[in-house]
PDB file of C-alpha atoms in Angstrom:
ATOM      1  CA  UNK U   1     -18.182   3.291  -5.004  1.00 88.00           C
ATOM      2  CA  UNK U   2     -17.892   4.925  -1.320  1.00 91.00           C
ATOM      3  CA  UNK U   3     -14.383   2.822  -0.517  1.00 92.00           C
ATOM      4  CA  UNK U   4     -13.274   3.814  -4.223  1.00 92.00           C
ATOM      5  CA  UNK U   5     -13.983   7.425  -3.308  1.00 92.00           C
ATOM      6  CA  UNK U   6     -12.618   7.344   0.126  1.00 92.00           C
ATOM      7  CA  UNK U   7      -9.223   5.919  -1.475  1.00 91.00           C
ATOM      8  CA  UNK U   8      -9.134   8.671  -3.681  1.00 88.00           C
ATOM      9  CA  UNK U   9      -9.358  11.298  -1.151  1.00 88.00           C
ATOM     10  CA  UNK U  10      -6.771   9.676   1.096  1.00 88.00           C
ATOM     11  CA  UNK U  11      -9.532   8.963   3.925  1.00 93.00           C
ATOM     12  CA  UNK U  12      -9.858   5.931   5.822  1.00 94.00           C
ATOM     13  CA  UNK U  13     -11.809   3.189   3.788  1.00 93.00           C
ATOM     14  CA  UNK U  14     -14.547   3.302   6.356  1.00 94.00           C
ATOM     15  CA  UNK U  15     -14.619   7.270   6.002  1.00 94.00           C
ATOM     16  CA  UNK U  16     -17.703   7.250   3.501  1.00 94.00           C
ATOM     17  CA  UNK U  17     -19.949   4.066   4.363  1.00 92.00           C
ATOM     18  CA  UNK U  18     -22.477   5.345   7.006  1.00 92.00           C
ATOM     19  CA  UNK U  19     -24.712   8.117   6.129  1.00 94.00           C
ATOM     20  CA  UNK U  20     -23.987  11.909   7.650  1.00 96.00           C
ATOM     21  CA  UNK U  21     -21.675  14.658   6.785  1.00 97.00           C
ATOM     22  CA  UNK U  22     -17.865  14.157   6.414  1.00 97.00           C
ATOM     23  CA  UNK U  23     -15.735  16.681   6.530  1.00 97.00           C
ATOM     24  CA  UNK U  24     -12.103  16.903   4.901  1.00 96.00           C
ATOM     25  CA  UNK U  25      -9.573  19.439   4.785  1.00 96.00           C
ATOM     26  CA  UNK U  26      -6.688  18.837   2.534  1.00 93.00           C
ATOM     27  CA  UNK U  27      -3.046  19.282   3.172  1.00 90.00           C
ATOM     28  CA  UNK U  28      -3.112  22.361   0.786  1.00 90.00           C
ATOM     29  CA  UNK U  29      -6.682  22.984  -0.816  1.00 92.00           C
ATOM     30  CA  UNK U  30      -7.231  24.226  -4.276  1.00 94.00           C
ATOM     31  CA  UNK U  31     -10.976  23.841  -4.323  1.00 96.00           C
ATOM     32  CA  UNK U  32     -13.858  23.666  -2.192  1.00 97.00           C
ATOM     33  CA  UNK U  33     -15.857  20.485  -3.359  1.00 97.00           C
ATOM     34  CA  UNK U  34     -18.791  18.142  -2.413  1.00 97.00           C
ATOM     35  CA  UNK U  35     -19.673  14.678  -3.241  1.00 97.00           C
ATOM     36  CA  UNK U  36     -22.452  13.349  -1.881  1.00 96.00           C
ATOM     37  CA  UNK U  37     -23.366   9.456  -2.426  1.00 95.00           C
ATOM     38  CA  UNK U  38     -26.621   8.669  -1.145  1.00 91.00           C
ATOM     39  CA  UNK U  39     -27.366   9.414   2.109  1.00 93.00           C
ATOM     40  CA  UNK U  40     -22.913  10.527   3.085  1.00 97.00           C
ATOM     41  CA  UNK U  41     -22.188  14.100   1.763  1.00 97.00           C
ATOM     42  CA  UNK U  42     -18.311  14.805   1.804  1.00 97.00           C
ATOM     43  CA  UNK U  43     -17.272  18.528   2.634  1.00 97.00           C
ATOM     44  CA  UNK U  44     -14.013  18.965   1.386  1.00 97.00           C
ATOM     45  CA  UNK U  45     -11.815  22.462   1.245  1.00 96.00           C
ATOM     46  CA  UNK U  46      -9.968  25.195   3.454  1.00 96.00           C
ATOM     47  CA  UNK U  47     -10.848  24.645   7.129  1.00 96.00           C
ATOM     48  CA  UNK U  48     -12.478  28.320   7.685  1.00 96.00           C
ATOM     49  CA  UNK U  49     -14.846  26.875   4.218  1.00 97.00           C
ATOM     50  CA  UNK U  50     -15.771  23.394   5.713  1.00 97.00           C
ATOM     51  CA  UNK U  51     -16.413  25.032   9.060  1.00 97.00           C
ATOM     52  CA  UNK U  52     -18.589  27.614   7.431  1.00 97.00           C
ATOM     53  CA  UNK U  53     -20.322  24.914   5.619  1.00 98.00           C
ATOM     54  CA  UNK U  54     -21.358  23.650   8.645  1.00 97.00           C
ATOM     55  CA  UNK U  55     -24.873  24.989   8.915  1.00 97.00           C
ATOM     56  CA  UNK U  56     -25.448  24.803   5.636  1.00 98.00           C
ATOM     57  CA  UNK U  57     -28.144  21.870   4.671  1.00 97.00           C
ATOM     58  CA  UNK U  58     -26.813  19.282   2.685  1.00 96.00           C
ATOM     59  CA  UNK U  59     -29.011  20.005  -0.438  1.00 94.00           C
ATOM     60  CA  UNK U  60     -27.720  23.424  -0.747  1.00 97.00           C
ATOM     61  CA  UNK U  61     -24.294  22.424  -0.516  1.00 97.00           C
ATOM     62  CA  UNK U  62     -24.573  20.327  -3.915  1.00 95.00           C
ATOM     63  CA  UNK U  63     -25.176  23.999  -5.531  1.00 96.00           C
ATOM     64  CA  UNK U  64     -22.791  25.887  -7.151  1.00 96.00           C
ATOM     65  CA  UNK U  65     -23.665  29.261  -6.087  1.00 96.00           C
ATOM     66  CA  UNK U  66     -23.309  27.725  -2.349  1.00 97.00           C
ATOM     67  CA  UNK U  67     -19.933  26.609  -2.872  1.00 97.00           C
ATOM     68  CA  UNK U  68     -18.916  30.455  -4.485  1.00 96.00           C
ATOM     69  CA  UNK U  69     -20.447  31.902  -1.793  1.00 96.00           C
ATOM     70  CA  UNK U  70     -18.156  29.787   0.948  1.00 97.00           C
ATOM     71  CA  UNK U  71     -15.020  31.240  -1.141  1.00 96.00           C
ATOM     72  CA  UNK U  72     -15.860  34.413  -1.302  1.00 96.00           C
ATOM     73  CA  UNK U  73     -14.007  35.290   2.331  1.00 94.00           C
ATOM     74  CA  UNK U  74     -11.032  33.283   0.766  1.00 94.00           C
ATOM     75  CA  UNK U  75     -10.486  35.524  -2.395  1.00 94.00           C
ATOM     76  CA  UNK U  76     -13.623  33.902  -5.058  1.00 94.00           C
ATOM     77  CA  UNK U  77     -13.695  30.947  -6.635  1.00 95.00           C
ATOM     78  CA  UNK U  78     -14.431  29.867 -10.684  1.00 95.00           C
ATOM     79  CA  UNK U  79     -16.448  27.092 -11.021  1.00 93.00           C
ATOM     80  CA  UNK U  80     -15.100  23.544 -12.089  1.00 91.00           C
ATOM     81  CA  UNK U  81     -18.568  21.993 -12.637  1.00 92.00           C
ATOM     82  CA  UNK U  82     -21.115  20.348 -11.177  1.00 95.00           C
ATOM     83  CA  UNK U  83     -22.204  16.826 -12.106  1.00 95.00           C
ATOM     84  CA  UNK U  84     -24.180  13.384 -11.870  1.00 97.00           C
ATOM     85  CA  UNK U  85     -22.832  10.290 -10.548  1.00 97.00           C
ATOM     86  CA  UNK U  86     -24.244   7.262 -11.698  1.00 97.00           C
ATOM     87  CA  UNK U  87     -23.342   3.506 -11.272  1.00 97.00           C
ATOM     88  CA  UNK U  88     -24.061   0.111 -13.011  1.00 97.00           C
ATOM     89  CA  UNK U  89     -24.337  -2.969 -12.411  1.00 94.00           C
ATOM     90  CA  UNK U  90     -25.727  -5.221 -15.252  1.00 94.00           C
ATOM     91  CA  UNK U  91     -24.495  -6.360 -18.510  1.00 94.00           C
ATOM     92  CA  UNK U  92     -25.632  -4.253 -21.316  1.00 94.00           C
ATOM     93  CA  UNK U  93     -27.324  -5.881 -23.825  1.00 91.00           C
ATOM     94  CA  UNK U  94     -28.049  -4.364 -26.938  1.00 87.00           C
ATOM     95  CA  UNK U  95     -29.145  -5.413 -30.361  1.00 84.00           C
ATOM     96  CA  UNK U  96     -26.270  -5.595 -33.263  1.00 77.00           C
ATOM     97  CA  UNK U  97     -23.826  -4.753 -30.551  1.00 82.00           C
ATOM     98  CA  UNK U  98     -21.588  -8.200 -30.908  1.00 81.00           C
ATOM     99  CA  UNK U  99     -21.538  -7.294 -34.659  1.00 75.00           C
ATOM    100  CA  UNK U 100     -20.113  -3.999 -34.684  1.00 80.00           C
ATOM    101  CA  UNK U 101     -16.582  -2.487 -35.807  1.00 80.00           C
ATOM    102  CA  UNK U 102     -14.762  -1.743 -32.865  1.00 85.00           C
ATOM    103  CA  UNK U 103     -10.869  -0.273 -32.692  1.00 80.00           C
ATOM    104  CA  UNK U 104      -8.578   0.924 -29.972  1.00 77.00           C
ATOM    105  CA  UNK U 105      -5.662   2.281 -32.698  1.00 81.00           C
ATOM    106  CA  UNK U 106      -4.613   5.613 -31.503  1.00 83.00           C
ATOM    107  CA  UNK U 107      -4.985   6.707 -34.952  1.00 87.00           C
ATOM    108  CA  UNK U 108      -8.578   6.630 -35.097  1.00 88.00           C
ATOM    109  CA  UNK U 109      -8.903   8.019 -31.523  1.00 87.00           C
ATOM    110  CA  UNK U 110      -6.860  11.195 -33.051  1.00 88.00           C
ATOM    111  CA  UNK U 111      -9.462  11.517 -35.937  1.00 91.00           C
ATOM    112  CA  UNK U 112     -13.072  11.174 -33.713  1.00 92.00           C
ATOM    113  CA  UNK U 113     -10.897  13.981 -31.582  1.00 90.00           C
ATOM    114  CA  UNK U 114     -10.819  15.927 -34.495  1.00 91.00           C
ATOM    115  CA  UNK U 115     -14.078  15.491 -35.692  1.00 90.00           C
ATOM    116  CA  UNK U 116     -15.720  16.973 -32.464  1.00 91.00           C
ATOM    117  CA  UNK U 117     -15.944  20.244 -30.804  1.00 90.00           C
ATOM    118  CA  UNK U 118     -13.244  20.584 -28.075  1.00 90.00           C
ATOM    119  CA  UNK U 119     -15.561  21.160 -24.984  1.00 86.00           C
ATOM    120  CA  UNK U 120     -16.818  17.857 -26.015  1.00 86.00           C
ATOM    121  CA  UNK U 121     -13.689  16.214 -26.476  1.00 87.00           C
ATOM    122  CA  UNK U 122     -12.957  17.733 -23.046  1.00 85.00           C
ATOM    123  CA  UNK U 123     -15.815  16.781 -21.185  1.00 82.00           C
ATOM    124  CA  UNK U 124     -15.690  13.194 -22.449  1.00 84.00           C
ATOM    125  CA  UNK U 125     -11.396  12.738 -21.313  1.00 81.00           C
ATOM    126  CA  UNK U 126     -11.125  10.631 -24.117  1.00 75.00           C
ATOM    127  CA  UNK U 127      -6.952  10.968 -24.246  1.00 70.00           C
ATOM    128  CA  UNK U 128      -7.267   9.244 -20.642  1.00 81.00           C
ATOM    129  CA  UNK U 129      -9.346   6.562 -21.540  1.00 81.00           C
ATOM    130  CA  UNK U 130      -7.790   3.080 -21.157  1.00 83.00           C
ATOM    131  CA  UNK U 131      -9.002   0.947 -22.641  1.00 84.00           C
ATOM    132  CA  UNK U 132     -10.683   2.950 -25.488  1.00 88.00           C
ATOM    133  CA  UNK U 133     -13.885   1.629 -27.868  1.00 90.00           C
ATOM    134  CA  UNK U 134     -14.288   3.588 -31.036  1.00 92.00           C
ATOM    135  CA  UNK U 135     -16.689   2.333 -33.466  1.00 91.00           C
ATOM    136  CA  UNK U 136     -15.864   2.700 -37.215  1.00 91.00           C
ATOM    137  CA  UNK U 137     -17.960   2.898 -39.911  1.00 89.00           C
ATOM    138  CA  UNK U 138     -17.040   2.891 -43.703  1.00 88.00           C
ATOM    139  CA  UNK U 139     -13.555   3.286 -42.157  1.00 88.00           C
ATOM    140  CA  UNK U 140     -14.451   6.685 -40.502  1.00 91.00           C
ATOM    141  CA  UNK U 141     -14.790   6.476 -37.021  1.00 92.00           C
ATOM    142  CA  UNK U 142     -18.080   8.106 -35.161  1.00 92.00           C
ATOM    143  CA  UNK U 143     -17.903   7.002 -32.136  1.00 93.00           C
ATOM    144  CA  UNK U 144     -15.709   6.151 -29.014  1.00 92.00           C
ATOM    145  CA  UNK U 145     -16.084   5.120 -25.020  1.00 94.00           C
ATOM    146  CA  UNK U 146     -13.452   3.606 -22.472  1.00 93.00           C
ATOM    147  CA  UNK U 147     -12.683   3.946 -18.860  1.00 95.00           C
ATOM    148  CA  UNK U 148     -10.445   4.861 -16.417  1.00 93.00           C
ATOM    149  CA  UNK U 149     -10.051   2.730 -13.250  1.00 94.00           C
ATOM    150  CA  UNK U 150     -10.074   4.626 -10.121  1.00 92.00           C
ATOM    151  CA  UNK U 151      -8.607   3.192  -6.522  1.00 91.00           C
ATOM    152  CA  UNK U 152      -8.673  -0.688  -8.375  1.00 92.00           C
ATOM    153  CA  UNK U 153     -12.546  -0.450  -8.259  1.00 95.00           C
ATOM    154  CA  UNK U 154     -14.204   2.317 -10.592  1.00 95.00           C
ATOM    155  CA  UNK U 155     -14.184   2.165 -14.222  1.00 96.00           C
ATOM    156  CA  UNK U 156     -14.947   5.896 -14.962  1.00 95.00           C
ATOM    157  CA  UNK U 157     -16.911   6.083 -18.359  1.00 96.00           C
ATOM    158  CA  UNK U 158     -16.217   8.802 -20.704  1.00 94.00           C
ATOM    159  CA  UNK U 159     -18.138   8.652 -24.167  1.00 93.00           C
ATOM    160  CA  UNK U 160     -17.493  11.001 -27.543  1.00 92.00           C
ATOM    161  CA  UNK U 161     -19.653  10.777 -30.768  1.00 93.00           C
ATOM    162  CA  UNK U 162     -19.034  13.139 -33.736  1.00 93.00           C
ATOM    163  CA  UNK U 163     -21.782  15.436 -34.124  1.00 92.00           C
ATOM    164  CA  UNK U 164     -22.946  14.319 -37.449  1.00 89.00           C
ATOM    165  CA  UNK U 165     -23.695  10.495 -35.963  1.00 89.00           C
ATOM    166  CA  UNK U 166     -25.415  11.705 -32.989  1.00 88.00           C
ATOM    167  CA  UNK U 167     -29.013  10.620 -32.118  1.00 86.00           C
ATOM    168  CA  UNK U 168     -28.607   7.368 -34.239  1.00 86.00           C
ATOM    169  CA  UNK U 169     -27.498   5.173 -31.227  1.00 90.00           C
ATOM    170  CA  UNK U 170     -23.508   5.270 -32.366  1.00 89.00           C
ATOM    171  CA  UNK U 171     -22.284   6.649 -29.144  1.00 91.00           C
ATOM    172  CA  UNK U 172     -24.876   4.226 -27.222  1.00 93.00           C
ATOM    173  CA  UNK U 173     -22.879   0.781 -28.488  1.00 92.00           C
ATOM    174  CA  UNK U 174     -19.673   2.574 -27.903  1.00 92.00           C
ATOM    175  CA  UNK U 175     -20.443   3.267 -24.463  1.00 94.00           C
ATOM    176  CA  UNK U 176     -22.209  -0.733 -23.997  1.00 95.00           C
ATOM    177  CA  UNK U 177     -18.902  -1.511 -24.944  1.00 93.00           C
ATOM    178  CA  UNK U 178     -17.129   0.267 -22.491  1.00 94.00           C
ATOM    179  CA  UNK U 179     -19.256  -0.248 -20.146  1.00 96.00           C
ATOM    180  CA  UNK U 180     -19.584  -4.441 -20.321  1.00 95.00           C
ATOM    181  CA  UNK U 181     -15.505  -4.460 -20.768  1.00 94.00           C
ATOM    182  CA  UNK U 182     -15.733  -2.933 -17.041  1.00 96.00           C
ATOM    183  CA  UNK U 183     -18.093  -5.206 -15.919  1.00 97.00           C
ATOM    184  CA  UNK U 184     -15.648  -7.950 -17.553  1.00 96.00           C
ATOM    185  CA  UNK U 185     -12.765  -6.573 -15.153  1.00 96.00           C
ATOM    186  CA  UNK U 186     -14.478  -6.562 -12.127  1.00 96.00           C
ATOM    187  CA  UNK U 187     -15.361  -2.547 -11.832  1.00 96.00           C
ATOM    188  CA  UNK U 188     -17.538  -0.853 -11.001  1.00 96.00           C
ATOM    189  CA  UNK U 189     -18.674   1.422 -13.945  1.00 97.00           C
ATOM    190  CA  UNK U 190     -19.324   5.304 -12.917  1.00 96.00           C
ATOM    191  CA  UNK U 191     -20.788   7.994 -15.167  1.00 96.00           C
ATOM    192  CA  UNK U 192     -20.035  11.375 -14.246  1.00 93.00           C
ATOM    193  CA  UNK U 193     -21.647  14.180 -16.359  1.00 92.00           C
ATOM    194  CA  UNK U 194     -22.590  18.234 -16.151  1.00 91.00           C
ATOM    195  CA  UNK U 195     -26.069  18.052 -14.644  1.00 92.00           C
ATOM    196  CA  UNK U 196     -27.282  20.419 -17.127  1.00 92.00           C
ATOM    197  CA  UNK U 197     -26.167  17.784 -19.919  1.00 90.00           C
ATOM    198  CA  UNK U 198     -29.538  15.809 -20.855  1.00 93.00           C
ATOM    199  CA  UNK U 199     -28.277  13.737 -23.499  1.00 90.00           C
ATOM    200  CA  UNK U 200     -26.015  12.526 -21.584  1.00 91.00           C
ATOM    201  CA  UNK U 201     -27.813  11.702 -18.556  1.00 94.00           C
ATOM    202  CA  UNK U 202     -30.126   9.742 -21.011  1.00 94.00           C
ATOM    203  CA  UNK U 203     -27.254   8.230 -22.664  1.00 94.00           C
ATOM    204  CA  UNK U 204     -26.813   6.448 -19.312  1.00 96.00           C
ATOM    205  CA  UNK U 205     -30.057   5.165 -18.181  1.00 96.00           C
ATOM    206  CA  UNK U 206     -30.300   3.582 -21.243  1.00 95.00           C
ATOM    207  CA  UNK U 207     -27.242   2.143 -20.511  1.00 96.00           C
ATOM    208  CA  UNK U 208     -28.953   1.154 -17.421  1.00 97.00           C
ATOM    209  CA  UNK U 209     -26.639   3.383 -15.436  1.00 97.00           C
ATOM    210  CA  UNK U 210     -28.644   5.098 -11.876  1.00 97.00           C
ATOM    211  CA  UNK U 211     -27.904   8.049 -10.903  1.00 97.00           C
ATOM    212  CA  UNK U 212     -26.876   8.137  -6.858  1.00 95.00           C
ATOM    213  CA  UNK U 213     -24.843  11.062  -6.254  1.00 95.00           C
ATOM    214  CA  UNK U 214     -23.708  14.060  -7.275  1.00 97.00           C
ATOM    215  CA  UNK U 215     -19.813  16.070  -7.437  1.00 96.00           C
ATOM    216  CA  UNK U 216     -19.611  19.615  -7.225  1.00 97.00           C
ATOM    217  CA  UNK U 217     -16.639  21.637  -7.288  1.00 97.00           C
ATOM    218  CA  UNK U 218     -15.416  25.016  -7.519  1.00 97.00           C
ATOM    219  CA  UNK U 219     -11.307  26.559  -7.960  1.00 97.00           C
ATOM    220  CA  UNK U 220     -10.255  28.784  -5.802  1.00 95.00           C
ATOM    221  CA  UNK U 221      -8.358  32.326  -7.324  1.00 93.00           C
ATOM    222  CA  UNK U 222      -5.652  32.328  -4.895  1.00 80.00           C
ATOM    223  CA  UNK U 223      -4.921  29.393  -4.598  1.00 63.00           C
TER     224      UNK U 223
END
């Protein structure tokens, strides 16, 4: 997960193995972020931000409210999110999973899309997802997961499930699907969510997903 985030950054694939700070200042910045992955926190952002950030302890620098507060001197910022990272690394095994209806048609894609609130639709990227699961019952699907693969070594998960076949477990065998598929490829699968969003951080560790990092990012106005 650290050389599959250093390749996405452009940094050397050594940049994010050993533990400490790394700092990173982009060609032409648009946000000041932070990912930290166990023990490595990556600064990233306008030079005067990452410089300023440089007293800052690591655990405040996951915060939001940090990151604004580094962009205020550069015009304010909006924030993008912050978020979980989680990783697995085991076959998911789940009961009545082989025996489920699974489809990739765009078609049905289009109609769970339609079926679901667009901040969920937006959180979960499900457009982007490559391949994409969506389970279909009484030809009407309810639920859909896929990936897509970062740097030839992440599979990152996105799951959707219509609101009126949530909390029976539909989303869960969509997203073992997913999940195991990854597994199949030889990825790494990687669950990013809001940090506020509980279900979904459950979702995972059922899945058998661990959390071990976190992204946090904020948009700067003048960019």
């Amino acid at each position: 997960m650290r050389l599959a985030w250093a390749r996405l950054l452009g940094l050397p694939d050594e940049a994010l193995l050993a533990p400490g700070r790394v700092e990173h200042v982009p060609a032409a910045p648009s946000t000041i972020s932070t990912v930290r992955l166990g023990g490595t926190l990556l600064v990233t952002g306008p030079a005067v931000a990452v410089e300023a950030a440089r007293p800052v302890p690591d655990d405040e620098l996951t915060r939001l409210d940090v990151l604004h507060r580094l962009a205020e001197p550069l015009g304010g910022s909006d924030p993008l999110g912050a978020a979980v990272l989680a990783y697995a690394d085991e076959h998911v095994d789940l009961p009545g999973l082989q025996d489920v209806d699974l489809g990739a048609e765009a078609a049905l894609v289009a109609r769970l899309r339609e079926a679901c609130p667009p901040a969920d639709v937006e959180e979960s990227a499900l457009l982007e997802l490559h391949p994409c699961f969506v389970l279909v019952e009484d030809h009407v699907p309810v639920a859909g997961s896929g990936y897509v693969e970062w740097a030839g070594l992440l599979a990152h998960v996105g799951v959707l499930t219509a609101p009126a076949a949530r909390g029976c477990g539909r989303g869960l065998l969509a997203a073992a699907a997913a999940t195991n598929d990854a597994l199949a490829s030889g990825l790494v699968p990687q669950w990013r969510c809001r940090a506020d969003n509980a279900p979904s951080r459950r979702l995972a560790q059922r899945l058998g997903y661990v959390e071990l990092g976190t992204q946090t990012t904020v948009v700067m106005r003048d960019a």
